[in-house]
PDB file of C-alpha atoms in Angstrom:
ATOM      1  CA  UNK A 157      13.029   8.732   6.097  1.00 87.00           C
ATOM      2  CA  UNK A 158      14.078  11.396   8.682  1.00 89.00           C
ATOM      3  CA  UNK A 159      14.633  11.286  12.448  1.00 90.00           C
ATOM      4  CA  UNK A 160      10.867  12.261  13.140  1.00 91.00           C
ATOM      5  CA  UNK A 161       9.544   9.531  10.831  1.00 92.00           C
ATOM      6  CA  UNK A 162      12.109   7.122  12.457  1.00 93.00           C
ATOM      7  CA  UNK A 163      10.580   7.925  15.970  1.00 92.00           C
ATOM      8  CA  UNK A 164       7.126   7.450  14.633  1.00 92.00           C
ATOM      9  CA  UNK A 165       7.813   4.147  13.260  1.00 94.00           C
ATOM     10  CA  UNK A 166      10.180   2.899  15.974  1.00 96.00           C
ATOM     11  CA  UNK A 167       7.687   0.895  18.127  1.00 96.00           C
ATOM     12  CA  UNK A 168       6.085  -0.769  14.984  1.00 96.00           C
ATOM     13  CA  UNK A 169       9.566  -1.767  13.644  1.00 96.00           C
ATOM     14  CA  UNK A 170      10.325  -3.486  17.082  1.00 95.00           C
ATOM     15  CA  UNK A 171       7.048  -5.230  17.090  1.00 95.00           C
ATOM     16  CA  UNK A 172       7.711  -6.579  13.633  1.00 93.00           C
ATOM     17  CA  UNK A 173       4.648  -4.760  12.256  1.00 94.00           C
ATOM     18  CA  UNK A 174       6.276  -2.384   9.728  1.00 93.00           C
ATOM     19  CA  UNK A 175       5.551  -3.165   6.112  1.00 93.00           C
ATOM     20  CA  UNK A 176       8.521  -4.294   4.079  1.00 93.00           C
ATOM     21  CA  UNK A 177       8.982  -1.128   2.044  1.00 92.00           C
ATOM     22  CA  UNK A 178       8.999   1.058   5.282  1.00 92.00           C
ATOM     23  CA  UNK A 179      11.235  -1.479   6.967  1.00 93.00           C
ATOM     24  CA  UNK A 180      13.826  -0.807   4.224  1.00 94.00           C
ATOM     25  CA  UNK A 181      13.666   2.840   4.767  1.00 94.00           C
ATOM     26  CA  UNK A 182      13.900   2.342   8.355  1.00 93.00           C
ATOM     27  CA  UNK A 183      17.035   0.307   8.173  1.00 94.00           C
ATOM     28  CA  UNK A 184      18.531   2.788   5.684  1.00 93.00           C
ATOM     29  CA  UNK A 185      17.968   5.647   8.044  1.00 93.00           C
ATOM     30  CA  UNK A 186      19.472   3.829  11.009  1.00 93.00           C
ATOM     31  CA  UNK A 187      22.608   2.993   9.039  1.00 92.00           C
ATOM     32  CA  UNK A 188      23.115   6.743   8.313  1.00 88.00           C
ATOM     33  CA  UNK A 189      22.018   8.320  11.743  1.00 91.00           C
ATOM     34  CA  UNK A 190      24.064   7.303  14.796  1.00 90.00           C
ATOM     35  CA  UNK A 191      21.618   9.014  17.153  1.00 91.00           C
ATOM     36  CA  UNK A 192      18.635   7.031  15.890  1.00 93.00           C
ATOM     37  CA  UNK A 193      20.633   3.866  15.867  1.00 95.00           C
ATOM     38  CA  UNK A 194      21.699   4.340  19.544  1.00 95.00           C
ATOM     39  CA  UNK A 195      17.847   4.969  20.296  1.00 96.00           C
ATOM     40  CA  UNK A 196      16.913   1.628  18.562  1.00 97.00           C
ATOM     41  CA  UNK A 197      19.585  -0.299  20.442  1.00 97.00           C
ATOM     42  CA  UNK A 198      18.585   1.121  23.761  1.00 97.00           C
ATOM     43  CA  UNK A 199      14.859   0.547  23.114  1.00 97.00           C
ATOM     44  CA  UNK A 200      15.500  -3.155  22.208  1.00 97.00           C
ATOM     45  CA  UNK A 201      17.492  -3.553  25.419  1.00 97.00           C
ATOM     46  CA  UNK A 202      14.895  -1.862  27.599  1.00 97.00           C
ATOM     47  CA  UNK A 203      12.208  -4.330  26.046  1.00 96.00           C
ATOM     48  CA  UNK A 204      14.579  -7.347  26.588  1.00 95.00           C
ATOM     49  CA  UNK A 205      14.641  -7.991  22.834  1.00 94.00           C
ATOM     50  CA  UNK A 206      17.736  -9.318  20.941  1.00 91.00           C
ATOM     51  CA  UNK A 207      20.127  -6.697  19.543  1.00 88.00           C
ATOM     52  CA  UNK A 208      18.663  -5.442  16.230  1.00 83.00           C
TER      53      UNK A 208
ATOM     54  CA  UNK B 154      -1.498  -7.133  34.796  1.00 43.00           C
ATOM     55  CA  UNK B 155       1.651  -7.696  32.704  1.00 48.00           C
ATOM     56  CA  UNK B 156       2.858  -4.680  30.709  1.00 50.00           C
ATOM     57  CA  UNK B 157       2.171  -6.469  27.451  1.00 47.00           C
ATOM     58  CA  UNK B 158      -1.480  -6.394  28.545  1.00 70.00           C
ATOM     59  CA  UNK B 159      -1.422  -2.644  28.941  1.00 83.00           C
ATOM     60  CA  UNK B 160      -4.067  -0.852  26.984  1.00 86.00           C
ATOM     61  CA  UNK B 161      -5.202   2.722  26.339  1.00 87.00           C
ATOM     62  CA  UNK B 162      -8.528   1.794  27.881  1.00 87.00           C
ATOM     63  CA  UNK B 163      -6.878   0.655  31.100  1.00 88.00           C
ATOM     64  CA  UNK B 164      -5.072   4.003  31.330  1.00 90.00           C
ATOM     65  CA  UNK B 165      -8.200   6.067  30.955  1.00 89.00           C
ATOM     66  CA  UNK B 166     -10.851   3.948  32.685  1.00 89.00           C
ATOM     67  CA  UNK B 167     -11.331   5.506  36.088  1.00 90.00           C
ATOM     68  CA  UNK B 168     -11.811   2.207  37.644  1.00 90.00           C
ATOM     69  CA  UNK B 169      -8.446   0.753  36.470  1.00 89.00           C
ATOM     70  CA  UNK B 170      -6.365   4.046  35.797  1.00 90.00           C
ATOM     71  CA  UNK B 171      -4.466   4.271  39.010  1.00 93.00           C
ATOM     72  CA  UNK B 172      -3.230   0.695  39.092  1.00 92.00           C
ATOM     73  CA  UNK B 173      -2.440   0.767  35.353  1.00 93.00           C
ATOM     74  CA  UNK B 174      -0.501   4.047  35.766  1.00 95.00           C
ATOM     75  CA  UNK B 175       1.477   2.540  38.622  1.00 95.00           C
ATOM     76  CA  UNK B 176       2.293  -0.587  36.517  1.00 95.00           C
ATOM     77  CA  UNK B 177       3.164   1.489  33.659  1.00 96.00           C
ATOM     78  CA  UNK B 178       5.702   3.531  35.860  1.00 96.00           C
ATOM     79  CA  UNK B 179       7.280   0.229  37.108  1.00 96.00           C
ATOM     80  CA  UNK B 180       7.500  -1.220  33.694  1.00 96.00           C
ATOM     81  CA  UNK B 181       9.113   1.828  32.241  1.00 97.00           C
ATOM     82  CA  UNK B 182      11.564   2.166  35.188  1.00 97.00           C
ATOM     83  CA  UNK B 183      12.626  -1.433  34.774  1.00 97.00           C
ATOM     84  CA  UNK B 184      13.287  -1.058  31.243  1.00 97.00           C
ATOM     85  CA  UNK B 185      15.169   2.025  31.495  1.00 97.00           C
ATOM     86  CA  UNK B 186      17.271   0.460  34.251  1.00 97.00           C
ATOM     87  CA  UNK B 187      17.974  -2.314  31.803  1.00 96.00           C
ATOM     88  CA  UNK B 188      19.109  -0.183  28.980  1.00 96.00           C
ATOM     89  CA  UNK B 189      20.801   2.728  30.752  1.00 96.00           C
ATOM     90  CA  UNK B 190      22.452   0.861  33.680  1.00 93.00           C
ATOM     91  CA  UNK B 191      24.551   3.108  35.767  1.00 91.00           C
ATOM     92  CA  UNK B 192      23.999   6.113  33.561  1.00 93.00           C
ATOM     93  CA  UNK B 193      20.813   6.682  35.512  1.00 93.00           C
ATOM     94  CA  UNK B 194      21.049   6.494  39.286  1.00 92.00           C
ATOM     95  CA  UNK B 195      17.945   5.520  41.321  1.00 93.00           C
ATOM     96  CA  UNK B 196      16.658   9.091  41.894  1.00 93.00           C
ATOM     97  CA  UNK B 197      17.172   9.992  38.188  1.00 92.00           C
ATOM     98  CA  UNK B 198      15.463   6.693  37.105  1.00 95.00           C
ATOM     99  CA  UNK B 199      12.421   7.550  39.307  1.00 95.00           C
ATOM    100  CA  UNK B 200      12.278  11.022  37.707  1.00 94.00           C
ATOM    101  CA  UNK B 201      12.751   9.987  34.126  1.00 95.00           C
ATOM    102  CA  UNK B 202      10.133   7.275  34.578  1.00 96.00           C
ATOM    103  CA  UNK B 203       7.697   9.673  36.108  1.00 95.00           C
ATOM    104  CA  UNK B 204       8.369  12.221  33.274  1.00 95.00           C
ATOM    105  CA  UNK B 205       7.858   9.456  30.681  1.00 96.00           C
ATOM    106  CA  UNK B 206       4.487   8.433  32.344  1.00 96.00           C
ATOM    107  CA  UNK B 207       3.278  11.967  32.189  1.00 96.00           C
ATOM    108  CA  UNK B 208       4.285  12.226  28.436  1.00 95.00           C
ATOM    109  CA  UNK B 209       2.741   8.872  27.597  1.00 96.00           C
ATOM    110  CA  UNK B 210      -0.644   9.966  29.242  1.00 95.00           C
ATOM    111  CA  UNK B 211      -0.608  13.257  27.443  1.00 94.00           C
ATOM    112  CA  UNK B 212       0.078  11.651  24.126  1.00 94.00           C
ATOM    113  CA  UNK B 213      -2.265   8.695  24.516  1.00 94.00           C
ATOM    114  CA  UNK B 214      -4.708  10.185  21.850  1.00 92.00           C
ATOM    115  CA  UNK B 215      -1.747   9.980  19.334  1.00 91.00           C
ATOM    116  CA  UNK B 216      -1.329   6.139  19.857  1.00 93.00           C
ATOM    117  CA  UNK B 217      -2.534   4.659  16.713  1.00 89.00           C
ATOM    118  CA  UNK B 218      -2.449   1.112  17.778  1.00 91.00           C
ATOM    119  CA  UNK B 219       0.090   0.080  15.023  1.00 93.00           C
ATOM    120  CA  UNK B 220       2.319  -1.408  17.752  1.00 94.00           C
ATOM    121  CA  UNK B 221       1.816  -2.720  21.298  1.00 94.00           C
ATOM    122  CA  UNK B 222       1.086   0.035  23.772  1.00 95.00           C
ATOM    123  CA  UNK B 223       4.020  -1.075  26.039  1.00 95.00           C
ATOM    124  CA  UNK B 224       6.513  -0.796  23.125  1.00 96.00           C
ATOM    125  CA  UNK B 225       5.162   2.713  22.162  1.00 96.00           C
ATOM    126  CA  UNK B 226       5.340   3.791  25.841  1.00 97.00           C
ATOM    127  CA  UNK B 227       8.910   2.458  26.238  1.00 97.00           C
ATOM    128  CA  UNK B 228      10.022   4.236  23.010  1.00 97.00           C
ATOM    129  CA  UNK B 229       8.772   7.592  24.658  1.00 97.00           C
ATOM    130  CA  UNK B 230      10.670   6.645  27.899  1.00 97.00           C
ATOM    131  CA  UNK B 231      13.813   5.906  26.145  1.00 97.00           C
ATOM    132  CA  UNK B 232      13.716   9.101  24.176  1.00 95.00           C
ATOM    133  CA  UNK B 233      13.077  10.998  27.431  1.00 94.00           C
ATOM    134  CA  UNK B 234      16.096   9.561  29.093  1.00 96.00           C
ATOM    135  CA  UNK B 235      18.270  10.083  26.128  1.00 95.00           C
ATOM    136  CA  UNK B 236      17.139  13.737  25.915  1.00 92.00           C
ATOM    137  CA  UNK B 237      18.034  14.168  29.552  1.00 92.00           C
ATOM    138  CA  UNK B 238      21.461  12.563  29.298  1.00 93.00           C
ATOM    139  CA  UNK B 239      22.386  14.383  26.141  1.00 90.00           C
ATOM    140  CA  UNK B 240      21.237  17.660  27.598  1.00 90.00           C
ATOM    141  CA  UNK B 241      23.125  16.982  30.764  1.00 90.00           C
ATOM    142  CA  UNK B 242      26.322  16.046  28.909  1.00 89.00           C
ATOM    143  CA  UNK B 243      26.250  19.116  26.750  1.00 90.00           C
ATOM    144  CA  UNK B 244      24.589  21.832  29.064  1.00 88.00           C
ATOM    145  CA  UNK B 245      27.924  23.720  29.360  1.00 90.00           C
ATOM    146  CA  UNK B 246      28.566  23.768  25.600  1.00 91.00           C
ATOM    147  CA  UNK B 247      26.727  26.526  23.912  1.00 93.00           C
ATOM    148  CA  UNK B 248      25.677  26.288  20.163  1.00 92.00           C
ATOM    149  CA  UNK B 249      28.182  29.051  19.376  1.00 93.00           C
ATOM    150  CA  UNK B 250      30.993  27.328  21.211  1.00 92.00           C
ATOM    151  CA  UNK B 251      30.299  24.038  19.444  1.00 92.00           C
ATOM    152  CA  UNK B 252      30.306  25.782  16.132  1.00 93.00           C
ATOM    153  CA  UNK B 253      33.656  27.413  16.927  1.00 91.00           C
ATOM    154  CA  UNK B 254      34.954  23.982  18.174  1.00 88.00           C
ATOM    155  CA  UNK B 255      33.769  22.525  14.763  1.00 88.00           C
ATOM    156  CA  UNK B 256      35.460  25.309  12.853  1.00 87.00           C
ATOM    157  CA  UNK B 257      38.631  24.782  14.822  1.00 85.00           C
ATOM    158  CA  UNK B 258      38.659  21.133  14.141  1.00 81.00           C
ATOM    159  CA  UNK B 259      38.625  21.893  10.328  1.00 81.00           C
ATOM    160  CA  UNK B 260      41.387  24.612  10.591  1.00 79.00           C
ATOM    161  CA  UNK B 261      43.646  23.147  13.345  1.00 72.00           C
ATOM    162  CA  UNK B 262      43.701  19.373  13.283  1.00 63.00           C
ATOM    163  CA  UNK B 263      44.616  17.658  16.628  1.00 59.00           C
ATOM    164  CA  UNK B 264      47.199  15.507  14.836  1.00 57.00           C
ATOM    165  CA  UNK B 265      49.707  16.823  12.345  1.00 58.00           C
ATOM    166  CA  UNK B 266      48.740  16.000   8.832  1.00 62.00           C
ATOM    167  CA  UNK B 267      50.731  15.749   5.638  1.00 64.00           C
ATOM    168  CA  UNK B 268      50.490  18.161   2.736  1.00 63.00           C
ATOM    169  CA  UNK B 269      47.861  16.036   0.910  1.00 66.00           C
ATOM    170  CA  UNK B 270      45.683  15.846   4.000  1.00 71.00           C
ATOM    171  CA  UNK B 271      46.022  19.603   4.506  1.00 76.00           C
ATOM    172  CA  UNK B 272      45.033  20.402   0.921  1.00 78.00           C
ATOM    173  CA  UNK B 273      41.952  18.132   1.352  1.00 78.00           C
ATOM    174  CA  UNK B 274      40.966  19.914   4.576  1.00 80.00           C
ATOM    175  CA  UNK B 275      41.262  23.303   2.739  1.00 84.00           C
ATOM    176  CA  UNK B 276      38.925  22.081   0.039  1.00 85.00           C
ATOM    177  CA  UNK B 277      36.549  20.946   2.772  1.00 85.00           C
ATOM    178  CA  UNK B 278      36.492  24.319   4.482  1.00 89.00           C
ATOM    179  CA  UNK B 279      36.050  26.096   1.190  1.00 91.00           C
ATOM    180  CA  UNK B 280      33.112  23.698   0.326  1.00 91.00           C
ATOM    181  CA  UNK B 281      31.478  24.396   3.714  1.00 92.00           C
ATOM    182  CA  UNK B 282      31.873  28.129   3.216  1.00 92.00           C
ATOM    183  CA  UNK B 283      30.834  28.259  -0.493  1.00 93.00           C
ATOM    184  CA  UNK B 284      28.333  25.548  -1.081  1.00 93.00           C
ATOM    185  CA  UNK B 285      26.266  25.480   2.203  1.00 95.00           C
ATOM    186  CA  UNK B 286      23.568  27.880   3.350  1.00 94.00           C
ATOM    187  CA  UNK B 287      24.231  29.601   6.745  1.00 93.00           C
ATOM    188  CA  UNK B 288      21.713  27.403   8.520  1.00 92.00           C
ATOM    189  CA  UNK B 289      23.379  24.155   6.967  1.00 93.00           C
ATOM    190  CA  UNK B 290      26.753  25.563   7.881  1.00 94.00           C
ATOM    191  CA  UNK B 291      25.872  26.337  11.436  1.00 93.00           C
ATOM    192  CA  UNK B 292      24.357  22.944  12.011  1.00 94.00           C
ATOM    193  CA  UNK B 293      27.273  21.013  10.473  1.00 93.00           C
ATOM    194  CA  UNK B 294      29.862  22.955  12.444  1.00 93.00           C
ATOM    195  CA  UNK B 295      27.899  22.486  15.671  1.00 94.00           C
ATOM    196  CA  UNK B 296      27.698  18.713  14.927  1.00 92.00           C
ATOM    197  CA  UNK B 297      31.372  18.618  14.264  1.00 89.00           C
ATOM    198  CA  UNK B 298      31.965  20.585  17.521  1.00 90.00           C
ATOM    199  CA  UNK B 299      30.247  17.769  19.511  1.00 89.00           C
ATOM    200  CA  UNK B 300      26.750  18.684  19.959  1.00 92.00           C
ATOM    201  CA  UNK B 301      24.211  15.811  19.425  1.00 91.00           C
ATOM    202  CA  UNK B 302      21.547  16.398  16.768  1.00 91.00           C
ATOM    203  CA  UNK B 303      18.845  16.308  19.416  1.00 89.00           C
ATOM    204  CA  UNK B 304      20.425  19.128  21.234  1.00 91.00           C
ATOM    205  CA  UNK B 305      21.136  21.191  18.126  1.00 94.00           C
ATOM    206  CA  UNK B 306      17.547  20.725  17.126  1.00 93.00           C
ATOM    207  CA  UNK B 307      16.251  21.708  20.493  1.00 91.00           C
ATOM    208  CA  UNK B 308      18.459  24.920  20.708  1.00 90.00           C
ATOM    209  CA  UNK B 309      17.571  25.880  17.269  1.00 89.00           C
ATOM    210  CA  UNK B 310      13.834  25.369  17.987  1.00 91.00           C
ATOM    211  CA  UNK B 311      13.192  22.890  15.161  1.00 91.00           C
ATOM    212  CA  UNK B 312      12.473  19.123  14.991  1.00 92.00           C
ATOM    213  CA  UNK B 313      15.207  16.635  14.771  1.00 89.00           C
ATOM    214  CA  UNK B 314      13.707  15.417  11.447  1.00 91.00           C
ATOM    215  CA  UNK B 315      14.143  18.859   9.931  1.00 93.00           C
ATOM    216  CA  UNK B 316      17.641  19.177  11.209  1.00 93.00           C
ATOM    217  CA  UNK B 317      18.503  15.760   9.821  1.00 91.00           C
ATOM    218  CA  UNK B 318      17.182  16.734   6.480  1.00 92.00           C
ATOM    219  CA  UNK B 319      19.075  19.885   6.593  1.00 93.00           C
ATOM    220  CA  UNK B 320      22.358  18.007   7.250  1.00 93.00           C
ATOM    221  CA  UNK B 321      21.542  15.351   4.764  1.00 92.00           C
ATOM    222  CA  UNK B 322      21.276  18.030   2.130  1.00 94.00           C
ATOM    223  CA  UNK B 323      24.393  19.826   3.295  1.00 94.00           C
ATOM    224  CA  UNK B 324      26.453  16.602   2.947  1.00 91.00           C
ATOM    225  CA  UNK B 325      25.004  15.994  -0.475  1.00 92.00           C
ATOM    226  CA  UNK B 326      26.011  19.614  -1.495  1.00 93.00           C
ATOM    227  CA  UNK B 327      29.353  19.162  -0.064  1.00 91.00           C
ATOM    228  CA  UNK B 328      29.967  15.900  -1.762  1.00 90.00           C
ATOM    229  CA  UNK B 329      29.025  17.532  -5.149  1.00 92.00           C
ATOM    230  CA  UNK B 330      31.314  20.414  -4.493  1.00 91.00           C
ATOM    231  CA  UNK B 331      34.350  18.140  -3.608  1.00 87.00           C
ATOM    232  CA  UNK B 332      33.640  15.847  -6.526  1.00 88.00           C
ATOM    233  CA  UNK B 333      33.581  18.788  -8.914  1.00 90.00           C
ATOM    234  CA  UNK B 334      36.992  19.803  -7.523  1.00 85.00           C
ATOM    235  CA  UNK B 335      38.332  16.305  -8.233  1.00 85.00           C
ATOM    236  CA  UNK B 336      38.311  15.305  -4.507  1.00 79.00           C
ATOM    237  CA  UNK B 337      37.498  11.881  -3.188  1.00 74.00           C
ATOM    238  CA  UNK B 338      34.795  12.769  -0.732  1.00 72.00           C
ATOM    239  CA  UNK B 339      35.138   9.380   0.964  1.00 73.00           C
ATOM    240  CA  UNK B 340      38.691  10.152   1.904  1.00 64.00           C
ATOM    241  CA  UNK B 341      37.420  13.159   3.860  1.00 61.00           C
ATOM    242  CA  UNK B 342      34.682  11.211   5.577  1.00 61.00           C
ATOM    243  CA  UNK B 343      31.848  13.104   3.883  1.00 59.00           C
ATOM    244  CA  UNK B 344      29.392  10.186   4.215  1.00 54.00           C
ATOM    245  CA  UNK B 345      27.803   8.584   1.063  1.00 51.00           C
ATOM    246  CA  UNK B 346      24.216   9.834   0.995  1.00 47.00           C
ATOM    247  CA  UNK B 347      21.270   8.576  -0.870  1.00 44.00           C
ATOM    248  CA  UNK B 348      19.841  10.508  -3.722  1.00 35.00           C
TER     249      UNK B 348
END
């Protein structure tokens, strides 16, 4: 998964609607890309969700 | 209407549109305030929320319904704010200056290093010069020089995904180069990458 695919799946991930296989790829990408991880943390905070 | 009830229909129906857009703007502004705190002052918060609303409305046809509309809209707003802040932070740093800074970091470490570290750095410099394509080399040096990926991609006129893939491939090549020379790539901070 690259940063564009991350952006495409970000909302689904936070709503818990990402299929397991995609969720694994998503988590792998955020562990490698600091900027996407920052985006994920900020979005969760904006939505009042617990820290991912 | 609560933001979680926000629907694409309410944003397009002429009878509901004005109110739905106003509520969307408030919802996005509140979320951005929560996540970015003092990084965005009131005026900037208004501007970024307004820009995000425009972007959400322009991209409404792309919304595939795989998430809540409110989550999708907030993801666009957060990205908008991040882009603004990263651009602002690095507007005085050109791509060329960032590449120079990255190169300097490799050739002139800020802290004195021992003979072993100096040798490792020389291998890393050689790997960057010999194993990477010019596009990969420029992107890696600009990243080392302090430009965020989002900004490098924007200035090079390509998507962040394409840049990420290019850097991913560059690290993999570099890792192979170093391992072939008997160097522990982890010791140099060349991240482990997936196959």
